[in-house]
Coordinates of C-alpha atoms in Angstrom, one line a residue:
M271 CA -92.2 -39.3 -21.4
R272 CA -94.1 -38.2 -18.6
N273 CA -95.7 -34.9 -20.4
K274 CA -96.9 -37.2 -23.0
T275 CA -98.6 -39.5 -20.2
I276 CA -100.3 -36.4 -18.8
D277 CA -101.2 -35.2 -22.5
L278 CA -103.1 -38.6 -23.0
T279 CA -104.8 -38.7 -19.6
G280 CA -106.0 -35.2 -20.0
A281 CA -107.2 -36.2 -23.6
G282 CA -108.8 -39.1 -22.1
F283 CA -110.7 -37.1 -19.3
M284 CA -111.9 -34.5 -21.4
L285 CA -113.1 -36.9 -24.3
A286 CA -114.8 -39.0 -21.3
L287 CA -116.4 -36.0 -19.8
L288 CA -117.7 -34.5 -23.1
A289 CA -119.4 -38.2 -23.9
V290 CA -121.1 -38.5 -20.4
L291 CA -122.2 -34.9 -20.1
P292 CA -125.7 -35.5 -22.1
L293 CA -126.3 -38.4 -20.0
I294 CA -125.6 -36.6 -16.9
F295 CA -127.9 -33.5 -17.7
G296 CA -130.2 -35.6 -20.0
S297 CA -130.9 -32.4 -22.0
G298 CA -131.8 -32.6 -25.7
Y299 CA -130.8 -29.2 -25.7
L300 CA -127.5 -29.3 -24.2
I301 CA -126.7 -32.4 -26.7
G302 CA -127.4 -30.1 -29.7
V303 CA -125.1 -27.4 -28.3
L304 CA -122.3 -30.1 -27.8
T305 CA -122.9 -31.3 -31.6
V306 CA -122.4 -28.1 -33.1
A307 CA -119.5 -27.1 -30.6
A308 CA -117.7 -30.7 -31.9
I309 CA -118.4 -29.7 -35.5
Y310 CA -116.9 -26.2 -35.2
G311 CA -114.1 -28.2 -33.6
I312 CA -113.5 -30.1 -36.7
W313 CA -113.6 -26.8 -38.7
A314 CA -111.2 -25.2 -36.4
V315 CA -108.4 -27.7 -36.5
S316 CA -108.5 -28.2 -39.9
W317 CA -108.1 -24.6 -40.5
D318 CA -105.1 -24.5 -37.8
F319 CA -103.4 -27.4 -39.5
M320 CA -102.9 -25.6 -42.6
S321 CA -102.9 -21.8 -42.0
G322 CA -101.9 -22.1 -38.2
L323 CA -98.4 -24.3 -39.2
T324 CA -97.7 -22.5 -42.3
G325 CA -98.9 -19.2 -41.7
R326 CA -100.6 -18.8 -44.6
E327 CA -103.8 -17.6 -43.2
N328 CA -106.9 -18.7 -45.2
F329 CA -110.0 -16.0 -44.9
G330 CA -112.3 -18.4 -47.4
H331 CA -112.1 -21.6 -45.1
S332 CA -116.0 -21.5 -45.4
L333 CA -115.5 -22.5 -49.1
F334 CA -114.5 -25.7 -48.4
I335 CA -117.1 -26.1 -45.5
G336 CA -120.1 -25.0 -47.8
V337 CA -118.6 -27.2 -50.6
G338 CA -118.6 -30.1 -48.5
A339 CA -122.2 -29.3 -47.1
Y340 CA -123.6 -29.0 -50.3
A341 CA -122.0 -32.0 -52.0
A342 CA -123.3 -34.1 -49.0
G343 CA -126.8 -32.3 -49.9
F344 CA -127.2 -32.6 -53.7
L345 CA -125.6 -36.4 -53.6
N346 CA -128.2 -37.3 -51.1
T347 CA -131.2 -35.5 -52.2
S348 CA -130.8 -35.2 -55.8
F349 CA -128.7 -38.5 -56.5
G350 CA -130.1 -40.8 -53.9
L351 CA -126.5 -41.4 -52.6
G352 CA -126.8 -43.0 -49.1
P353 CA -125.9 -40.3 -46.4
W354 CA -123.0 -42.7 -45.2
W355 CA -121.4 -42.3 -48.5
S356 CA -121.7 -38.4 -48.8
L357 CA -119.0 -38.1 -45.9
P358 CA -116.3 -39.5 -48.3
A359 CA -117.8 -37.8 -51.2
A360 CA -117.6 -34.5 -49.5
M361 CA -114.2 -34.7 -48.5
V362 CA -113.4 -35.4 -52.3
V363 CA -115.2 -32.6 -53.4
A364 CA -113.2 -30.3 -51.1
V365 CA -109.8 -31.5 -51.8
L366 CA -110.6 -30.8 -55.7
F367 CA -111.5 -27.1 -55.1
A368 CA -108.6 -27.0 -52.9
L369 CA -106.4 -27.7 -55.8
V370 CA -108.4 -25.8 -58.1
M371 CA -107.9 -22.9 -55.8
G372 CA -104.5 -23.5 -54.3
F373 CA -102.5 -23.7 -57.3
P374 CA -102.8 -20.3 -58.5
T375 CA -103.3 -18.7 -55.0
L376 CA -100.6 -20.0 -52.9
R377 CA -97.9 -18.5 -54.9
L378 CA -99.2 -15.3 -53.9
K379 CA -97.0 -13.2 -51.5
G380 CA -98.4 -11.2 -48.7
P381 CA -102.1 -10.8 -47.9
Y382 CA -103.2 -11.8 -51.3
F383 CA -103.6 -15.6 -50.5
A384 CA -106.2 -14.9 -47.5
L385 CA -108.1 -12.2 -49.9
A386 CA -107.9 -14.8 -53.0
M387 CA -109.9 -17.4 -50.7
L388 CA -112.3 -15.0 -49.2
S389 CA -113.1 -14.2 -52.6
G390 CA -113.6 -17.9 -53.7
A391 CA -116.0 -18.3 -50.6
V392 CA -118.0 -14.8 -51.6
I393 CA -118.3 -16.0 -55.1
M394 CA -119.8 -19.3 -54.2
Q395 CA -122.0 -17.9 -52.0
R396 CA -123.4 -15.8 -54.9
L397 CA -123.5 -18.7 -57.2
M398 CA -125.8 -20.5 -54.8
L399 CA -128.4 -17.4 -55.4
I400 CA -127.9 -17.0 -58.8
F401 CA -128.6 -20.5 -59.7
W402 CA -131.5 -20.7 -57.2
E403 CA -133.5 -23.3 -59.4
H404 CA -130.7 -26.2 -58.8
T405 CA -129.4 -24.9 -55.1
G406 CA -132.8 -23.7 -53.4
G407 CA -131.5 -20.1 -53.3
E408 CA -131.6 -18.8 -49.8
E409 CA -133.5 -21.7 -48.7
G410 CA -130.9 -24.0 -49.6
I411 CA -131.2 -27.8 -49.9
T412 CA -133.6 -29.5 -47.8
G413 CA -134.6 -33.1 -47.0
I414 CA -131.4 -34.5 -46.2
E415 CA -131.5 -37.5 -44.5
P416 CA -129.9 -38.0 -41.0
L417 CA -127.1 -40.4 -40.6
L418 CA -128.5 -41.4 -37.2
R419 CA -131.8 -41.2 -35.7
S420 CA -130.7 -40.6 -32.1
P421 CA -129.3 -37.2 -31.7
L422 CA -127.3 -38.7 -28.8
H423 CA -125.7 -41.1 -31.3
F424 CA -125.1 -38.5 -33.5
Y425 CA -123.3 -36.4 -31.2
W426 CA -121.0 -39.2 -30.2
L427 CA -120.4 -40.0 -33.8
V428 CA -119.3 -36.6 -34.1
L429 CA -117.2 -36.3 -31.2
A430 CA -115.5 -39.9 -32.1
T431 CA -114.8 -37.7 -35.8
L432 CA -113.5 -34.8 -33.8
A433 CA -111.1 -36.9 -31.7
L434 CA -109.8 -38.9 -34.4
V435 CA -109.4 -35.9 -36.7
T436 CA -107.7 -34.1 -33.9
L437 CA -105.0 -37.1 -33.2
L438 CA -104.3 -37.4 -36.9
L439 CA -103.6 -33.8 -37.5
L440 CA -101.8 -33.5 -34.1
A441 CA -99.5 -36.5 -35.0
M442 CA -99.0 -35.0 -38.7
A443 CA -98.2 -31.8 -36.8
R444 CA -95.5 -33.3 -34.7
S445 CA -94.0 -35.3 -37.5
N446 CA -91.4 -34.2 -40.2
W447 CA -94.3 -33.0 -42.0
G448 CA -95.2 -30.4 -39.4
L449 CA -91.5 -29.5 -38.7
I450 CA -91.3 -28.7 -42.4
L451 CA -94.7 -26.6 -42.4
R452 CA -93.1 -24.4 -39.2
A453 CA -89.9 -24.0 -41.1
I454 CA -92.0 -22.6 -44.2
R455 CA -93.8 -20.3 -41.8
G456 CA -90.4 -19.1 -40.4
D457 CA -88.4 -18.7 -43.4
E458 CA -90.0 -19.9 -46.7
A459 CA -86.6 -18.7 -48.7
T460 CA -84.4 -20.7 -46.9
C461 CA -86.5 -24.0 -47.0
L462 CA -86.3 -23.3 -51.0
A463 CA -82.8 -23.1 -50.6
A464 CA -82.6 -26.3 -48.7
G465 CA -84.1 -28.1 -51.6
I466 CA -87.5 -28.3 -50.0
N467 CA -90.5 -28.8 -52.3
V468 CA -92.4 -25.6 -50.8
T469 CA -95.4 -25.7 -53.2
F470 CA -96.1 -29.0 -52.8
Y471 CA -96.3 -29.1 -49.0
K472 CA -98.4 -25.8 -49.2
I473 CA -100.9 -27.4 -51.6
A474 CA -101.0 -30.8 -49.8
S475 CA -101.3 -29.2 -46.4
L476 CA -104.1 -27.0 -48.0
A477 CA -105.9 -30.1 -49.4
I478 CA -105.9 -31.8 -45.8
S479 CA -107.4 -28.9 -44.5
A480 CA -110.1 -28.7 -46.8
A481 CA -110.9 -32.3 -46.7
F482 CA -111.5 -32.2 -43.0
A483 CA -113.4 -28.9 -43.5
G484 CA -115.4 -30.7 -46.0
L485 CA -116.2 -33.9 -43.6
G486 CA -117.3 -31.3 -41.0
G487 CA -119.7 -29.7 -43.4
A488 CA -121.2 -32.7 -44.5
L489 CA -121.7 -33.9 -40.8
Y490 CA -123.5 -30.5 -40.4
A491 CA -125.6 -31.1 -43.3
H492 CA -126.8 -34.3 -41.7
Y493 CA -127.4 -32.6 -38.7
Q494 CA -129.3 -29.6 -39.7
L495 CA -131.0 -31.7 -42.4
Q496 CA -130.5 -28.8 -44.7
V497 CA -127.9 -26.5 -46.2
S498 CA -128.2 -23.0 -47.1
P499 CA -125.7 -20.1 -48.6
Q500 CA -124.8 -18.9 -45.1
L501 CA -122.1 -21.7 -45.0
F502 CA -120.1 -19.8 -47.6
A503 CA -120.6 -16.4 -45.5
V504 CA -117.4 -14.6 -44.2
V505 CA -118.7 -14.7 -40.7
T506 CA -118.4 -18.4 -40.8
S507 CA -114.6 -18.4 -41.6
I508 CA -114.0 -15.4 -39.2
T509 CA -115.6 -17.5 -36.2
V510 CA -113.5 -20.5 -37.1
I511 CA -110.3 -18.4 -37.0
T512 CA -111.4 -16.7 -33.5
M513 CA -111.9 -20.0 -32.0
V514 CA -108.1 -20.9 -33.1
Y515 CA -106.7 -17.6 -31.8
V516 CA -108.8 -18.4 -28.7
G517 CA -107.6 -21.7 -28.3
G518 CA -104.1 -21.3 -29.3
M519 CA -102.4 -21.2 -32.8
T520 CA -100.6 -24.1 -34.1
S521 CA -101.2 -26.4 -31.3
I522 CA -103.9 -28.4 -33.2
Y523 CA -105.7 -29.3 -29.8
G524 CA -106.1 -25.9 -28.4
A525 CA -108.2 -25.3 -31.4
V526 CA -110.8 -27.5 -30.2
G527 CA -110.5 -26.0 -26.7
G528 CA -111.3 -22.7 -28.4
A529 CA -114.4 -24.0 -30.5
L530 CA -115.8 -25.6 -27.6
L531 CA -115.1 -22.7 -25.1
L532 CA -116.8 -20.2 -27.2
T533 CA -119.6 -22.2 -28.5
L534 CA -120.6 -23.1 -25.0
M535 CA -120.0 -19.4 -24.0
T536 CA -122.1 -17.9 -26.5
E537 CA -125.1 -20.2 -25.2
L538 CA -124.3 -19.2 -21.6
L539 CA -124.8 -15.6 -22.2
R540 CA -128.1 -16.1 -23.8
D541 CA -129.6 -15.3 -20.6
F542 CA -128.0 -11.6 -20.6
G543 CA -130.3 -10.6 -23.2
E544 CA -129.4 -7.6 -25.3
W545 CA -126.1 -7.4 -23.4
R546 CA -124.9 -10.8 -24.8
L547 CA -123.0 -9.5 -27.5
M548 CA -121.1 -6.9 -25.7
I549 CA -120.0 -9.2 -22.8
Y550 CA -119.0 -11.9 -25.7
S551 CA -117.1 -9.3 -27.5
L552 CA -115.3 -8.0 -24.6
V553 CA -114.3 -11.4 -23.7
L554 CA -112.7 -11.8 -26.8
I555 CA -111.1 -8.7 -27.1
A556 CA -109.7 -9.4 -23.6
I557 CA -108.3 -12.7 -24.5
L558 CA -106.6 -11.4 -27.9
F559 CA -105.3 -8.5 -26.5
F560 CA -104.0 -9.8 -23.3
L561 CA -102.9 -13.4 -24.4
P562 CA -101.9 -13.2 -27.9
N563 CA -100.7 -16.9 -27.6
G564 CA -104.3 -18.0 -27.1
F565 CA -105.9 -19.3 -23.9
V566 CA -106.8 -22.8 -24.0
A567 CA -103.2 -24.4 -24.9
P568 CA -100.9 -22.0 -22.7
A569 CA -103.2 -22.8 -19.8
W570 CA -102.8 -26.5 -20.7
T571 CA -98.9 -26.1 -20.7
W572 CA -98.9 -24.5 -17.5
L573 CA -101.0 -27.1 -16.0
R574 CA -99.1 -29.8 -17.4
N575 CA -96.0 -28.5 -16.2
R576 CA -97.4 -28.2 -12.7
L577 CA -98.6 -31.8 -12.7
A578 CA -95.3 -32.9 -14.1
G579 CA -93.7 -31.5 -10.7
G580 CA -92.7 -28.0 -11.8
E581 CA -90.3 -29.0 -14.8
A582 CA -89.1 -26.1 -16.8
P583 CA -91.8 -24.2 -19.2
E584 CA -91.5 -24.5 -22.8
R585 CA -90.0 -21.1 -23.0
K586 CA -86.7 -22.4 -21.4
R587 CA -86.7 -25.2 -23.8
A588 CA -87.3 -23.3 -26.9
S589 CA -83.5 -22.9 -27.6
G590 CA -83.0 -26.7 -27.8
A591 CA -86.1 -27.3 -29.5
L592 CA -85.2 -24.7 -31.9
A593 CA -81.7 -26.2 -32.7
S594 CA -83.4 -29.8 -32.7
D595 CA -85.9 -28.8 -35.5
R596 CA -82.9 -27.1 -37.3
R597 CA -81.1 -30.3 -37.4
D598 CA -84.4 -32.4 -38.5
I599 CA -85.0 -30.2 -41.5
G600 CA -81.2 -30.1 -42.4
S601 CA -81.3 -34.1 -42.5
T602 CA -84.4 -34.0 -44.1
A603 CA -83.4 -31.7 -46.8
S604 CA -80.0 -33.9 -47.4
G605 CA -81.7 -37.3 -47.2
R606 CA -84.0 -35.8 -50.1
E607 CA -81.0 -34.6 -52.2
T608 CA -79.3 -37.8 -51.7
A609 CA -82.1 -39.7 -52.9

């Protein structure tokens, strides 16, 4: 209970700090950086929910980001749909793409799911260029209406969306649903033997992940007021995955921290000129090499244990938690068999 109180206090403090930072510095540039960081946070938590919990890494997450952004752009510019309506529409379109891609690819073993999703993103990027008469080609779709006229108000909207998405996905990750996804990651064959519909959980998790990625894509489209095929690029997916690894896989909230940390670090290194990329790469290599479990989530766990009065670290409670997880999975499966 005390850990939960500390978690809520820490989350509330960070949310309040991010909300008032633009008011303290009064910088339009800072508002823009924080807005992009918050959008990347939405993309990162959506990736971590499916790929982090199930272990089925999606190298084509940019596919859902891109289709969400293009759906918002098309509906707003070509069909005259209001910008607010484009947000749920983008989520629906992204879910449809997730179902089309998920049914045939999630049954693949090994790295083939990741490669199939990567291929889907690359194909969509190419299609946006081939059908340039309708998609605008390399320039993309322009003239998208903003959701809010004030950049500060739009930033607060994106920040609130990030907080709600993170809270929802974190609650799901800590529920029986998340328990089953972690079990699938650990031993899929055992889950099948226990009567768990593994395919359903994987496809449903991919659809949820895609929905929020599409939502983030739509917000990005209404922030930039245009979309381009670059959203489908491989570098978009790799950037999101890197943020999750730096934040801490499977933690959900760590992905938000990773997105904020790397986005802000990119901007802080601009003064280093041509050395910027080298410093950024060295920092990433150091984090990924020396901190394989990430930086943000383990750092918060350490700080929380200190604030809680030196309680035993998570590692000392791992065996008990694992036994509890196994009991929960067993009860879930037996309950389903009884039903």
